[in-house]
PDB file of C-alpha atoms in Angstrom:
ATOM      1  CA  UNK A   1     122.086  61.625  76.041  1.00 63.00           C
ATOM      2  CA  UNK A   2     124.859  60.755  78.098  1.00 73.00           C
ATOM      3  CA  UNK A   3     124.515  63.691  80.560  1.00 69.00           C
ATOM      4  CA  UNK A   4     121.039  63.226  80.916  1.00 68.00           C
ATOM      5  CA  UNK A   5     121.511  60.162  82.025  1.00 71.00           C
ATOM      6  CA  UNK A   6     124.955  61.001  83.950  1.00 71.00           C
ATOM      7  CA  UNK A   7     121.919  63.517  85.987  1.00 67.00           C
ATOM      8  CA  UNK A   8     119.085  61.061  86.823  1.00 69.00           C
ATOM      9  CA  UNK A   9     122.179  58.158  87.922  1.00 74.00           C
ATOM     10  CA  UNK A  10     123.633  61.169  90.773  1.00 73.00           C
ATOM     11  CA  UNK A  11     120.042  61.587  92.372  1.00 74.00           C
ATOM     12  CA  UNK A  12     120.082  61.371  95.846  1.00 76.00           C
ATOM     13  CA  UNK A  13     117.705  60.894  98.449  1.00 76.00           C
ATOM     14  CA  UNK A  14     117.700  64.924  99.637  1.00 76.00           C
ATOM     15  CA  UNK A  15     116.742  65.358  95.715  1.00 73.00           C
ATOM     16  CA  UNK A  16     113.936  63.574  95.586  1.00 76.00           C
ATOM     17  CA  UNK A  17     112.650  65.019  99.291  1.00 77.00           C
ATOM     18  CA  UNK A  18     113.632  68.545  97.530  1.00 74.00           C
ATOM     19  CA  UNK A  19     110.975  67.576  94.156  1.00 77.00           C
ATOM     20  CA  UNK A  20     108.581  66.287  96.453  1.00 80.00           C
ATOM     21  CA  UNK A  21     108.430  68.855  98.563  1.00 81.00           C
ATOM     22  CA  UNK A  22     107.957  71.134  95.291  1.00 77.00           C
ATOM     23  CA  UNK A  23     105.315  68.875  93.947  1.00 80.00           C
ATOM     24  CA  UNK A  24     103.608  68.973  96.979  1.00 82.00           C
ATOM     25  CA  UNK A  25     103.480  72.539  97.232  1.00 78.00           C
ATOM     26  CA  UNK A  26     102.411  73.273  93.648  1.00 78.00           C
ATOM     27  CA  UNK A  27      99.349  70.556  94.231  1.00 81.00           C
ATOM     28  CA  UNK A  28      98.427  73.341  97.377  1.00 80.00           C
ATOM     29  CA  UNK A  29      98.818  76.572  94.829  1.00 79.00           C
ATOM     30  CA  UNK A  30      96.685  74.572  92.289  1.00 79.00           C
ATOM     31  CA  UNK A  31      93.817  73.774  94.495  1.00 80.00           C
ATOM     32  CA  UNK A  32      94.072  77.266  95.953  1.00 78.00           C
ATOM     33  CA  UNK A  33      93.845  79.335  92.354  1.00 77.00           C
ATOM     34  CA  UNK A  34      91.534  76.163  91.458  1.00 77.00           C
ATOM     35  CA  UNK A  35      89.158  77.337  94.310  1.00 76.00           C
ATOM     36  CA  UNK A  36      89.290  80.993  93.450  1.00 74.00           C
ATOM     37  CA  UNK A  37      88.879  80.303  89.856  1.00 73.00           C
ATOM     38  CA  UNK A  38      91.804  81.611  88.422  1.00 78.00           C
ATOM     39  CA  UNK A  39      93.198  79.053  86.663  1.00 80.00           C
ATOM     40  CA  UNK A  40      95.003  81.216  84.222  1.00 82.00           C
ATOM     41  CA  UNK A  41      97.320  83.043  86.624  1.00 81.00           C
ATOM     42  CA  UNK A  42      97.829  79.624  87.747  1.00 81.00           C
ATOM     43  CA  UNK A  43      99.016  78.217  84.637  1.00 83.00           C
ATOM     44  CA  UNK A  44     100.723  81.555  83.987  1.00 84.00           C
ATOM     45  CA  UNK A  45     102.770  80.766  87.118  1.00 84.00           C
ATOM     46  CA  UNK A  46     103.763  77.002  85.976  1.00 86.00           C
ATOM     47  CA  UNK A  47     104.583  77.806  82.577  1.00 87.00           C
ATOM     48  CA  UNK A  48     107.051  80.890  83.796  1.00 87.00           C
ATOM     49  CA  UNK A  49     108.939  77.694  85.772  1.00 87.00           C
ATOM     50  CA  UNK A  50     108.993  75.335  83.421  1.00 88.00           C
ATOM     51  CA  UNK A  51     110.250  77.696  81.400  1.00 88.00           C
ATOM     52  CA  UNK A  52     112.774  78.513  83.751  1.00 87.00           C
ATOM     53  CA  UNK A  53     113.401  75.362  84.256  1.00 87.00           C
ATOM     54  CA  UNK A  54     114.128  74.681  80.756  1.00 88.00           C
ATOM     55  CA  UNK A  55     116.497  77.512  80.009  1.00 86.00           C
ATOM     56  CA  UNK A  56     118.250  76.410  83.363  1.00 86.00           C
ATOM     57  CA  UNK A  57     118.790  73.115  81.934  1.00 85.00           C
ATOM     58  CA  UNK A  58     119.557  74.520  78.416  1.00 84.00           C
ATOM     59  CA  UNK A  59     121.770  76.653  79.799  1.00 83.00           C
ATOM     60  CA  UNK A  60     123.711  73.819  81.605  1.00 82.00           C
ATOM     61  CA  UNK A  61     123.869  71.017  78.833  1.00 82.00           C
ATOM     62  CA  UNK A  62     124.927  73.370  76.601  1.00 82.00           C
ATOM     63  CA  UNK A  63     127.501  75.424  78.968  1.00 78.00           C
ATOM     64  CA  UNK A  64     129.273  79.125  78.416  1.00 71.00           C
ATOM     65  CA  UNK A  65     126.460  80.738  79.968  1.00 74.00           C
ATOM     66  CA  UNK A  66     124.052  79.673  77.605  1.00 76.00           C
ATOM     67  CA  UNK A  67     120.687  81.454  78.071  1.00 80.00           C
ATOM     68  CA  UNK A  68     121.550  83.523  80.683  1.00 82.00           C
ATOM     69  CA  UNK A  69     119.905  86.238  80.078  1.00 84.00           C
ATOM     70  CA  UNK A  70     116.920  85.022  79.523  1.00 85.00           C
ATOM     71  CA  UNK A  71     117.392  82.896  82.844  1.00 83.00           C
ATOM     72  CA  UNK A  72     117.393  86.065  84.213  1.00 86.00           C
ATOM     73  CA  UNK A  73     114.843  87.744  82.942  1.00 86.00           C
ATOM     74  CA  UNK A  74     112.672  84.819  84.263  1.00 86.00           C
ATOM     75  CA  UNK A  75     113.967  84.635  87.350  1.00 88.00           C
ATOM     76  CA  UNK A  76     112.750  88.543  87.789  1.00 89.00           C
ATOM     77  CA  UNK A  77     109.611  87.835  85.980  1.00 87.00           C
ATOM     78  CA  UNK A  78     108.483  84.993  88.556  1.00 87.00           C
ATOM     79  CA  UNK A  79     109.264  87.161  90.896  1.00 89.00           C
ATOM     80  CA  UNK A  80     107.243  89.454  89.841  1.00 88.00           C
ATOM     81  CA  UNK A  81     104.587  87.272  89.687  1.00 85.00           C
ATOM     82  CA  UNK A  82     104.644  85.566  92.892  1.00 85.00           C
ATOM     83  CA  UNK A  83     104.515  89.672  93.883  1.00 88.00           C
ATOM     84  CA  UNK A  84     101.306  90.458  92.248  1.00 85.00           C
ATOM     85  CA  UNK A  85     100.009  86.801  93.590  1.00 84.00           C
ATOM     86  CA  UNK A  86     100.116  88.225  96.959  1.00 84.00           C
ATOM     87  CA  UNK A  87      99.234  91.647  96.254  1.00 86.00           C
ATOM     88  CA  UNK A  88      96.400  90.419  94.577  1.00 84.00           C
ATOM     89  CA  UNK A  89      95.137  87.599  97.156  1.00 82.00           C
ATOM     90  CA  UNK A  90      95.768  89.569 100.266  1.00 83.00           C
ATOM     91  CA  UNK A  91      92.861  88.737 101.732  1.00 78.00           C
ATOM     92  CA  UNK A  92      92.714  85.225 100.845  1.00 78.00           C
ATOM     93  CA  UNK A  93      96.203  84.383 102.224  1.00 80.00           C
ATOM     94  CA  UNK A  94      95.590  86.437 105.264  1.00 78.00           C
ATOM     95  CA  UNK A  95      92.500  84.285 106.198  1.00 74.00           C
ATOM     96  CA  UNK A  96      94.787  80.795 105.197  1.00 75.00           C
ATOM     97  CA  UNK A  97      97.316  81.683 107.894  1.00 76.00           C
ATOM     98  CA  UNK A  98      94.501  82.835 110.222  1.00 72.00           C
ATOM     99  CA  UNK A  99      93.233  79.276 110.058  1.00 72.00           C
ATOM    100  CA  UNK A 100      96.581  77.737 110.376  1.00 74.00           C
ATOM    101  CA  UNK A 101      97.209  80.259 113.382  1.00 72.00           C
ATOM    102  CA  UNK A 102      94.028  79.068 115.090  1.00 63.00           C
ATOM    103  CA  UNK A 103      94.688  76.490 117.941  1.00 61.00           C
ATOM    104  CA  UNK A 104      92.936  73.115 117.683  1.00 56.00           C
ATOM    105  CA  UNK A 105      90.804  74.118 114.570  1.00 49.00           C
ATOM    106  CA  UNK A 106      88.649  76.605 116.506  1.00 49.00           C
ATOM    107  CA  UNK A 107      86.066  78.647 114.482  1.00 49.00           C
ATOM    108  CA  UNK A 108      87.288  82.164 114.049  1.00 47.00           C
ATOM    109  CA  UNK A 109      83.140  83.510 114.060  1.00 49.00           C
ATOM    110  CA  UNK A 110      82.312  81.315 117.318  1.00 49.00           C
ATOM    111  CA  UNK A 111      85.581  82.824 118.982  1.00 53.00           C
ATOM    112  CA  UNK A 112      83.367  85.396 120.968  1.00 53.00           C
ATOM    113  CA  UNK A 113      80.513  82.808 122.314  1.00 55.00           C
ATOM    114  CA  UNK A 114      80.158  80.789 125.179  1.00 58.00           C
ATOM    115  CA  UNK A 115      78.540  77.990 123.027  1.00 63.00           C
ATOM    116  CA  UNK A 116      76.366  77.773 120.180  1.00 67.00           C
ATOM    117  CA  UNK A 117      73.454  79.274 122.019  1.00 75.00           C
ATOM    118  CA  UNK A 118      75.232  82.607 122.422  1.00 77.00           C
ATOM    119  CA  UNK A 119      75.698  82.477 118.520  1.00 77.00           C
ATOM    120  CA  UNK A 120      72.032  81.608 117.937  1.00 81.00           C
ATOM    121  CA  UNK A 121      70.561  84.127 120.281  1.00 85.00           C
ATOM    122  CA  UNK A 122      73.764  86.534 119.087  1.00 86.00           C
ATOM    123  CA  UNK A 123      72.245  86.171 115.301  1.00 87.00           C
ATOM    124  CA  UNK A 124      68.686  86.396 115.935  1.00 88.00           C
ATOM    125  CA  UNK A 125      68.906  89.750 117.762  1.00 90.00           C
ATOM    126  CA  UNK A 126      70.846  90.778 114.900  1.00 91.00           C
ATOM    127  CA  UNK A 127      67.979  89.689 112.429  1.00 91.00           C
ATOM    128  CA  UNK A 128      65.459  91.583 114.233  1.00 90.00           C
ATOM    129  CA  UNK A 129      67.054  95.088 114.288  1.00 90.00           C
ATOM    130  CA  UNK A 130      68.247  94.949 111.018  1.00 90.00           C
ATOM    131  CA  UNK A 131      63.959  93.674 109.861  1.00 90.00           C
ATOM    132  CA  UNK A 132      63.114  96.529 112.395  1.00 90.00           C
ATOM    133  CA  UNK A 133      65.028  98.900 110.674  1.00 89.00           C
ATOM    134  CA  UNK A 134      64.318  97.666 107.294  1.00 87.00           C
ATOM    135  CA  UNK A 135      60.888  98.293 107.660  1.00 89.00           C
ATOM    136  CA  UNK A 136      61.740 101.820 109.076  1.00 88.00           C
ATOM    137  CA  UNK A 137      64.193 102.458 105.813  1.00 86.00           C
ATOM    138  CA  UNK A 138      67.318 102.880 108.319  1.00 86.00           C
ATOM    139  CA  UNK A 139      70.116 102.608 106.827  1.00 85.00           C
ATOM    140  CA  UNK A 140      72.802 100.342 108.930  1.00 87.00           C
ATOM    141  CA  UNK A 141      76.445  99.580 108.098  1.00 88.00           C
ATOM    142  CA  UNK A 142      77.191  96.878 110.846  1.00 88.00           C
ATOM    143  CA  UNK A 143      80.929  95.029 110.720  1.00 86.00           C
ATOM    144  CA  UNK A 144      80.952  91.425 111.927  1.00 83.00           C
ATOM    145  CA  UNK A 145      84.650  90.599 112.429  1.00 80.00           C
ATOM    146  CA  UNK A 146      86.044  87.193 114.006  1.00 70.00           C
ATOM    147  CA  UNK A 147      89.102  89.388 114.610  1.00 67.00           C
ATOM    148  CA  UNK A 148      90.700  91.933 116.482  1.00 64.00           C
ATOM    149  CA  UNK A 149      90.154  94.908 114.836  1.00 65.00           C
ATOM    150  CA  UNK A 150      93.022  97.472 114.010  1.00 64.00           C
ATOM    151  CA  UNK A 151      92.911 100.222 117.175  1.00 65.00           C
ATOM    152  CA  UNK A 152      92.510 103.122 114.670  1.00 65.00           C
ATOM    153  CA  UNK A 153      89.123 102.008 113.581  1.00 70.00           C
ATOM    154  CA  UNK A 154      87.897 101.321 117.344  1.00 71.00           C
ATOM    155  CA  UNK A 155      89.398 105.157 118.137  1.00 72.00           C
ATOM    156  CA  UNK A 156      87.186 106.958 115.890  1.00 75.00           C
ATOM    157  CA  UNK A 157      84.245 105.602 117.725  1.00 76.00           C
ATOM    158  CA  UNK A 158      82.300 105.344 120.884  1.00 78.00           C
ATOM    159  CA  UNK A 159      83.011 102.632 123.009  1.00 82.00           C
ATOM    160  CA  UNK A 160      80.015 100.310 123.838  1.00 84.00           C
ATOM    161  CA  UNK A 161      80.945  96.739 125.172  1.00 85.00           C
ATOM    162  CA  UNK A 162      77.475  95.411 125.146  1.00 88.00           C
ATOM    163  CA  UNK A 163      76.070  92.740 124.551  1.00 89.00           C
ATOM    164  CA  UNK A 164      74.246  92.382 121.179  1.00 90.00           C
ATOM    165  CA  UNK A 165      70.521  93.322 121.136  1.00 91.00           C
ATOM    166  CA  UNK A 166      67.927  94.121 118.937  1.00 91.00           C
ATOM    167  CA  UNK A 167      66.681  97.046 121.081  1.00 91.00           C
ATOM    168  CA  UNK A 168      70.340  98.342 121.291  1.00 90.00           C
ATOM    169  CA  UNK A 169      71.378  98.008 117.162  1.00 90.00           C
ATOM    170  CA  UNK A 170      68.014 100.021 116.920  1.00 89.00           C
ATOM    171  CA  UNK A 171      68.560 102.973 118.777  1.00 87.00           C
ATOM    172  CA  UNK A 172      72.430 103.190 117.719  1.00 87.00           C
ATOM    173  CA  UNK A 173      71.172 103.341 113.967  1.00 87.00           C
ATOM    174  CA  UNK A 174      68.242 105.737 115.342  1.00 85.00           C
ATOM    175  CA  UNK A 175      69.053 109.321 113.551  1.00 80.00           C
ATOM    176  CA  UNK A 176      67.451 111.282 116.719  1.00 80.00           C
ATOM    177  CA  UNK A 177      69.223 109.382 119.192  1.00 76.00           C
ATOM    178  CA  UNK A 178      72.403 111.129 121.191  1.00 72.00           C
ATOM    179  CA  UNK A 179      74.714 108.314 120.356  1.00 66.00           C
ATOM    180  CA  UNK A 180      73.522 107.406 116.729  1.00 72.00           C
ATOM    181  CA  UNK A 181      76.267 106.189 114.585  1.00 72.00           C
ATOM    182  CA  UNK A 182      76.059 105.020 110.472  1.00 77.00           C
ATOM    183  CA  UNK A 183      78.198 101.651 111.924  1.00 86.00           C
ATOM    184  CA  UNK A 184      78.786  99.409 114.568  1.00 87.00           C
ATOM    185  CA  UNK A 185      81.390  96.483 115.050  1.00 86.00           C
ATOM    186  CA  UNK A 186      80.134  93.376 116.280  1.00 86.00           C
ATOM    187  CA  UNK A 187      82.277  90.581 117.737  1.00 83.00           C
ATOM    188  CA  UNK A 188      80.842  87.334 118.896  1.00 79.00           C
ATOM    189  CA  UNK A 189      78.133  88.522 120.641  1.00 82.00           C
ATOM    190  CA  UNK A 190      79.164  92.155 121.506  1.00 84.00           C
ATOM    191  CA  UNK A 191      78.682  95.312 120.028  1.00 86.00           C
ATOM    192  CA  UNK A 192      82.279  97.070 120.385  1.00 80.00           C
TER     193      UNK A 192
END
């Protein structure tokens, strides 16, 4: 008892910045897995450090070593983990930093417009060629990305640069037409 208490008397003010810090970010991981509703591999997560955190302190109360193997193993299992986290939410993380990347909070979709005009008139020629070619069973793969796109993909096609239209998405998708294509990429209000 006299250790643990020996331990809380030595805090010091970098300490409790240092478990703040870590409460902090495990409130951000919870609301994240919270959002994507996946509690478990959150709890998974916590329970591998408190764990961890246990044997640690097992490990040092009880000195020679105590534990350390198993402090080890956990050490490479959270690792693992906080591997297949990111492996797993790839696309969710990328789109995080995106947001924290974008200056003053700008809207990665009205990046490409003028003002919100451009993105009205930009969606509604978009609805009518894709009811146009509904009607005509045309089938249309069409890429909306608020983002660069990697140069590979924009090699294997032909360059357009236009400006959105229903006309234009029509005739692309058109199977008798010389430039007909099974996708397009749109960004803002171009077709790429």
């Amino acid at each position: 008892m006299d250790k643990i208490y020996a331990y809380f008397k030595n805090i010091s003010l970098l300490a409790i910045v240092d478990i703040a810090t870590c409460l902090f970010l495990l409130v951000l991981a919870f609301m994240f897995f919270y959002h994507k509703r996946s509690l478990r591999v959150f709890l998974t997560l916590i329970g591998a450090i408190v764990a961890k955190v246990i044997i640690d302190a097992l490990g040092v109360f009880l000195g020679n070593n105590a534990f350390a193997l198993c402090s080890e193993v956990l050490r490479y299992f959270l690792l693992f983990l906080l591997v297949a986290v990111v492996v797993v939410y790839q696309s969710d993380l990328r789109s995080i930093f995106q947001r924290i990347a974008t200056p003053h909070g700008i809207d990665l979709f009205q990046e490409g417009f003028g003002s919100g005009d451009d993105l009205h008139a930009a969606t509604d020629e978009l609805l009518s060629a894709l009811q146009t070619m509904a009607k005509q069973n045309t089938g249309a793969i069409i890429i909306i990305t608020p983002t660069t796109m990697d140069s590979n993909i924009l090699e294997t096609g032909t360059e357009l640069n236009a400006k959105i239209s229903a006309p234009l998405l029509v005739s692309i998708f058109n199977t008798k037409a010389p430039l007909h294509d099974g996708a397009v990429i749109v960004k803002g209000n171009k077709i790429l």
